[in-house]
Amino acid sequence: MGRKKKTSEKTNLIPGATGDWEVVIGLEVHAQVNSKSKLFSGASTKFGGEPNSHVSLVDAAMPGMLPVINEECVAQAVRTGLGLQAKINLKSVFDRKNYFYADLPQGYQISQFKQPIVGEGEIEIDVDGETKTIGIERLHLEQDAGKSIHDQHPDYSYVDLNRSGVALMEIVSRPDMRSSREAQAYVTKLRMILRYLETCDGDMDKGNMRADVNVSVRKPGDPLSTRCEIKNVNSIRFIGQAIEAEARRQIDVVEDGGEVSQETRLFDPKTGETRSMRSKEEAHDYRYFPDPDLLPLEFTQEYVEELKRGLPELPDEKKKRFIKSFGLSDYDAGVLVAERASANYFEAVLSCLKNSKRDGKLAANWVINELFGRLNKENMGIEESPVSAEQLGGLVNLIGSDEISGKIGKDLFEIVWSEGGDPAEIVEQRGMKQVTDTGAIEKTVEEVMAANPDKVSMVKDKPSMIGWFVGQVMKASGGKANPKAVNEVLKKKLGIS
Amino acid sequence: MKEKATVSDTRDLTRLTLSEARDGLAQKTFSAVELTDAFLSAIETANPALNAYVLATPEVAREQAAQSDKRLASGEAGALEGLPLGIKDLFATKGVRTTASSKILGEFKPAYESTVTSNLWNAGAIMLGKLNNDEFAMGSSNETSAFGPVINPWRRKGSKEKLVPGGSSGGSSAAVAADLCLAATATDTGGSIRQPAALTGTVGLKPTYGRCSRWGIVAFASSLDQAGPITKTVRDACIMLGAMAGYDKRDSTCVDRPVPDYEAALGRSIKGLKVGVPQEYRVEGMSQVAEALWQQGIDWMKDAGAKIKEISLPHTKYALPAYYIVAPAEASSNLARYDGVRYGARVPGNNLIEMYEATRAAGFGQEVKRRILIGTYVLSAGYYDAYYLKAQKVRTLIKRDFDAAWNDVDVILTPTTPNPAFAFGEKTGDPLAMYLEDIFTVTVNMAGLPGISVPAGLSSEGTPLGLQLIGKPFDEETLLNVGQIIEASAGKFAPEDRWWS
């Protein structure tokens, strides 16, 4: 891969008693598919309903009930695969993963084992200004289980089947990450792509996206060693903490002369440590076999192409376009595309500009510095912004065409934020327009010069004193004089070249 | 005011075939209520002796019959209007206990109706009750039912020894043979319609996989299960299948193609029709009478102008072992839902695992447990490739055998079973001998093809045997047409005395 830049390995290594260690990380992300109904039943996927209120006969595994694939979930998986530049498999197979648990009504989870719907793909991540490509091994569709509730009764557990049968995409990465920050960048980027595609809302608080984290450690250059899987980590922060803690634990085990044993572990955010959940010996034998209730899932290349045509511009492409078209910095472009809503807002501002080529960068500055800054301060989301894209675009237009100065712009922003209204009208009504009329400026300049003969004589020896005159003229004009014009007139009158 | 039907009247009505009863209702010779009452009273008398029904539903039946009479009077009659049927207990019936003849379902009453039975009620049929079967349809003698065995109405000449009615649809076959319903629904996973039909002198039709919806039928082995009718005549099978079959989007394996008028396929000439006789079906252990009847069948075909061709289905001998891997594998997974958590029987335990163990130990019978164990084993890590995967490959080869055969022949003629009905306990101690009962029928399920068993003659002891016809996918019409020729050539058979009534 030509574009793949190697991150400097040194910064990623973890020091141990016996020298530096390298951590190897692979992630299995479970992302809930955005769909109205479940993967194999018509029941609603809405979050937060009364327990067992979104449960069909199929979800409850009543005798004789059969699964029927929800085509919208298939389309969402294909869209996601396309967004991950991945191979779409025109034929895939649903398998049964068999195990007993109270919140798994069928006694098996319908998943995809040998033939997933999406094959190999990749994601680019940026860490410390360097770009790295993380391989995607596969994406498959599967059912979520229900929820066991253990704290409602001293002797019994309760089961809520609302989630039972909801569609999940399991996205499996290659073991390509070498630090907790890379892993966090990967999940952040994956989440961003899913949210752009609208195939998963990425809401980790609701458990709509969670990760199983595979961690192993080795001396740089050694082959891969035994890994542990940390199950169900449900925030990007915890993913980082879990990796750090687990890598440290494994290094300690090996340096104390022990061996890392393959097992499933859980991360406890309270202690910041991982603990064993079950060993390899206790691992389930899932007895996977093709689900005889379902035919192989097959679709045509045309179907894939049609979905491809409907895809939105993805963050990487959008970022490149912002940089190329408006000369934005990599950082600013990155901030704007981080959330689809932010990017959409910026694009809406662009569409209101009279000269977007000239003022695009100015608009970006206003969106990032003034608007985002203010929203952050008020703890508000972009959706709640009192300043619409049209209003901000109008404001940028006034600055871009020199009708107001940047300083007046800030006052105007304040007015629009708190009072609303059309920026151009406000400027007109309140006389905020800047004076570009050289005659008027000359008059003010002459007045200032006449009132300060001592300063006029000093400026001959010290040309930087022109700044003092600019300030006086601006003040006399009530801030409305065009600073550029003031500068020019002053230079001419004061005889500074 | 009409007098209540007399005893002799009742007998007469229950002896009718489905098509005769249909004609009688159309001609207003009797009413649906009278017909239904006749069957209800026959069930009341005979069921203690035969145990064909695990639940009679007289209230439902009388209500449906009254509605049918209204529709018959107003000219809105459906294809099965007013015709009383028995329903295998594998079909979910709304608000009516459905158990698959297993203790584990307890007193389970579904909140839904299976597609096949919905189709029947929409056509105007009447439900007399739920019919006994081997537990979860696992068995060939109806001896594994939690409700006890079903008794075959047929006995050996001069003997009172009880014989099995075949299985797993033993309640269906016995009820039809004993005139306890006009026709019955059944299901066939490895022969569960055709084998009991052969052992009771009835007609059993297993349609092409995907012809009838499996929605609402308690699953045994999903890739093999298929619903079909057991009837008194081939014409009755046409009528039943026409109402049971049809596309259902709730079953992903159900095939969307029109349902033909099966009765219209009857009576066509079979002159020049190519009938295949597979050499591999001449197995060791086949009774002389079965072999003689097979030859008799070949002669009947020739007499009707058909051409007989010897064919080869080389992988036949692997079908039974492969079937006893695939079917238990699917069953072990399908039956995982019976865990005591949501419905059916629950035996409490100190924790979840103990509850599972206690519930499933008490809820499942021996044969079901055996198959869950076999199925779990063949799917286990390290054994999957050697067993399940290999069995699936065998299955593909069996399908190919048939595909090749269809280049040469239109229909295949075989015995249905190697032997006539056997006595109770004769094979229960030897599961392998019991599994051999399916030797001629499992290949059809493995290949997803339609098959029909038609009564063809009696053994020297006076018990019935059947001939099986195997057809191309969705060519039930040819099976039914040729089946009726066998039926006509063989003549009618009925148990000598009606000892159960």
PDB file of N, CA and C in Angstrom, chain A residues 462-497:
ATOM      1  N   LYS A 462       9.589  57.318  13.078  1.00  0.00           N
ATOM      2  CA  LYS A 462       9.169  55.986  13.547  1.00  0.00           C
ATOM      3  C   LYS A 462       7.877  55.575  12.823  1.00  0.00           C
ATOM      4  N   PRO A 463       7.979  54.999  11.608  1.00  0.00           N
ATOM      5  CA  PRO A 463       6.786  54.713  10.775  1.00  0.00           C
ATOM      6  C   PRO A 463       5.794  53.751  11.444  1.00  0.00           C
ATOM      7  N   SER A 464       6.268  52.939  12.393  1.00  0.00           N
ATOM      8  CA  SER A 464       5.333  51.986  13.022  1.00  0.00           C
ATOM      9  C   SER A 464       4.276  52.700  13.843  1.00  0.00           C
ATOM     10  N   MET A 465       4.504  53.974  14.128  1.00  0.00           N
ATOM     11  CA  MET A 465       3.492  54.726  14.887  1.00  0.00           C
ATOM     12  C   MET A 465       2.200  54.923  14.116  1.00  0.00           C
ATOM     13  N   ILE A 466       2.218  54.506  12.840  1.00  0.00           N
ATOM     14  CA  ILE A 466       0.996  54.619  12.030  1.00  0.00           C
ATOM     15  C   ILE A 466      -0.161  53.852  12.686  1.00  0.00           C
ATOM     16  N   GLY A 467       0.212  52.827  13.425  1.00  0.00           N
ATOM     17  CA  GLY A 467      -0.807  52.028  14.126  1.00  0.00           C
ATOM     18  C   GLY A 467      -1.613  52.891  15.084  1.00  0.00           C
ATOM     19  N   TRP A 468      -0.949  53.828  15.767  1.00  0.00           N
ATOM     20  CA  TRP A 468      -1.652  54.705  16.721  1.00  0.00           C
ATOM     21  C   TRP A 468      -2.682  55.542  15.970  1.00  0.00           C
ATOM     22  N   PHE A 469      -2.251  56.076  14.769  1.00  0.00           N
ATOM     23  CA  PHE A 469      -3.183  56.879  13.952  1.00  0.00           C
ATOM     24  C   PHE A 469      -4.386  56.067  13.467  1.00  0.00           C
ATOM     25  N   VAL A 470      -4.110  54.805  13.057  1.00  0.00           N
ATOM     26  CA  VAL A 470      -5.222  53.933  12.607  1.00  0.00           C
ATOM     27  C   VAL A 470      -6.243  53.806  13.721  1.00  0.00           C
ATOM     28  N   GLY A 471      -5.734  53.547  14.912  1.00  0.00           N
ATOM     29  CA  GLY A 471      -6.619  53.381  16.064  1.00  0.00           C
ATOM     30  C   GLY A 471      -7.460  54.624  16.302  1.00  0.00           C
ATOM     31  N   GLN A 472      -6.831  55.802  16.213  1.00  0.00           N
ATOM     32  CA  GLN A 472      -7.560  57.036  16.447  1.00  0.00           C
ATOM     33  C   GLN A 472      -8.642  57.262  15.406  1.00  0.00           C
ATOM     34  N   VAL A 473      -8.280  56.991  14.142  1.00  0.00           N
ATOM     35  CA  VAL A 473      -9.254  57.193  13.047  1.00  0.00           C
ATOM     36  C   VAL A 473     -10.430  56.235  13.201  1.00  0.00           C
ATOM     37  N   MET A 474     -10.107  54.976  13.518  1.00  0.00           N
ATOM     38  CA  MET A 474     -11.171  53.973  13.684  1.00  0.00           C
ATOM     39  C   MET A 474     -12.105  54.392  14.815  1.00  0.00           C
ATOM     40  N   LYS A 475     -11.501  54.847  15.892  1.00  0.00           N
ATOM     41  CA  LYS A 475     -12.276  55.273  17.056  1.00  0.00           C
ATOM     42  C   LYS A 475     -13.202  56.432  16.685  1.00  0.00           C
ATOM     43  N   ALA A 476     -12.602  57.423  15.947  1.00  0.00           N
ATOM     44  CA  ALA A 476     -13.388  58.588  15.534  1.00  0.00           C
ATOM     45  C   ALA A 476     -14.535  58.195  14.599  1.00  0.00           C
ATOM     46  N   SER A 477     -14.323  57.073  13.836  1.00  0.00           N
ATOM     47  CA  SER A 477     -15.390  56.662  12.899  1.00  0.00           C
ATOM     48  C   SER A 477     -16.378  55.712  13.567  1.00  0.00           C
ATOM     49  N   GLY A 478     -16.172  55.477  14.839  1.00  0.00           N
ATOM     50  CA  GLY A 478     -17.075  54.540  15.528  1.00  0.00           C
ATOM     51  C   GLY A 478     -16.841  53.122  15.064  1.00  0.00           C
ATOM     52  N   GLY A 479     -15.609  52.819  14.610  1.00  0.00           N
ATOM     53  CA  GLY A 479     -15.269  51.450  14.212  1.00  0.00           C
ATOM     54  C   GLY A 479     -15.762  51.088  12.837  1.00  0.00           C
ATOM     55  N   LYS A 480     -16.417  52.039  12.169  1.00  0.00           N
ATOM     56  CA  LYS A 480     -17.041  51.678  10.904  1.00  0.00           C
ATOM     57  C   LYS A 480     -16.150  51.919   9.692  1.00  0.00           C
ATOM     58  N   ALA A 481     -15.025  52.669   9.884  1.00  0.00           N
ATOM     59  CA  ALA A 481     -14.147  52.919   8.739  1.00  0.00           C
ATOM     60  C   ALA A 481     -13.448  51.632   8.332  1.00  0.00           C
ATOM     61  N   ASN A 482     -13.235  51.478   7.025  1.00  0.00           N
ATOM     62  CA  ASN A 482     -12.556  50.306   6.514  1.00  0.00           C
ATOM     63  C   ASN A 482     -11.069  50.438   6.855  1.00  0.00           C
ATOM     64  N   PRO A 483     -10.542  49.526   7.703  1.00  0.00           N
ATOM     65  CA  PRO A 483      -9.162  49.682   8.169  1.00  0.00           C
ATOM     66  C   PRO A 483      -8.150  49.744   7.029  1.00  0.00           C
ATOM     67  N   LYS A 484      -8.409  49.007   5.968  1.00  0.00           N
ATOM     68  CA  LYS A 484      -7.488  48.989   4.842  1.00  0.00           C
ATOM     69  C   LYS A 484      -7.406  50.379   4.200  1.00  0.00           C
ATOM     70  N   ALA A 485      -8.595  50.938   4.005  1.00  0.00           N
ATOM     71  CA  ALA A 485      -8.656  52.274   3.389  1.00  0.00           C
ATOM     72  C   ALA A 485      -8.003  53.316   4.304  1.00  0.00           C
ATOM     73  N   VAL A 486      -8.269  53.169   5.597  1.00  0.00           N
ATOM     74  CA  VAL A 486      -7.673  54.105   6.574  1.00  0.00           C
ATOM     75  C   VAL A 486      -6.158  54.062   6.468  1.00  0.00           C
ATOM     76  N   ASN A 487      -5.608  52.843   6.419  1.00  0.00           N
ATOM     77  CA  ASN A 487      -4.185  52.644   6.290  1.00  0.00           C
ATOM     78  C   ASN A 487      -3.605  53.366   5.085  1.00  0.00           C
ATOM     79  N   GLU A 488      -4.282  53.171   3.954  1.00  0.00           N
ATOM     80  CA  GLU A 488      -3.781  53.766   2.714  1.00  0.00           C
ATOM     81  C   GLU A 488      -3.781  55.291   2.783  1.00  0.00           C
ATOM     82  N   VAL A 489      -4.893  55.839   3.245  1.00  0.00           N
ATOM     83  CA  VAL A 489      -5.010  57.302   3.321  1.00  0.00           C
ATOM     84  C   VAL A 489      -3.942  57.881   4.253  1.00  0.00           C
ATOM     85  N   LEU A 490      -3.772  57.191   5.422  1.00  0.00           N
ATOM     86  CA  LEU A 490      -2.789  57.658   6.388  1.00  0.00           C
ATOM     87  C   LEU A 490      -1.375  57.688   5.802  1.00  0.00           C
ATOM     88  N   LYS A 491      -1.039  56.557   5.111  1.00  0.00           N
ATOM     89  CA  LYS A 491       0.295  56.464   4.503  1.00  0.00           C
ATOM     90  C   LYS A 491       0.547  57.645   3.565  1.00  0.00           C
ATOM     91  N   LYS A 492      -0.493  57.929   2.754  1.00  0.00           N
ATOM     92  CA  LYS A 492      -0.355  59.005   1.771  1.00  0.00           C
ATOM     93  C   LYS A 492      -0.195  60.345   2.468  1.00  0.00           C
ATOM     94  N   LYS A 493      -1.067  60.592   3.437  1.00  0.00           N
ATOM     95  CA  LYS A 493      -1.056  61.898   4.104  1.00  0.00           C
ATOM     96  C   LYS A 493       0.186  62.097   4.970  1.00  0.00           C
ATOM     97  N   LEU A 494       0.642  61.008   5.596  1.00  0.00           N
ATOM     98  CA  LEU A 494       1.794  61.128   6.489  1.00  0.00           C
ATOM     99  C   LEU A 494       3.121  60.998   5.742  1.00  0.00           C
ATOM    100  N   GLY A 495       2.987  60.657   4.444  1.00  0.00           N
ATOM    101  CA  GLY A 495       4.183  60.575   3.615  1.00  0.00           C
ATOM    102  C   GLY A 495       5.050  59.374   3.961  1.00  0.00           C
ATOM    103  N   ILE A 496       4.383  58.256   4.353  1.00  0.00           N
ATOM    104  CA  ILE A 496       5.147  57.019   4.619  1.00  0.00           C
ATOM    105  C   ILE A 496       5.037  56.122   3.398  1.00  0.00           C
ATOM    106  N   SER A 497       6.126  55.575   2.959  1.00  0.00           N
ATOM    107  CA  SER A 497       6.077  54.752   1.751  1.00  0.00           C
ATOM    108  C   SER A 497       5.729  53.303   2.107  1.00  0.00           C
TER     109      SER A 497
END
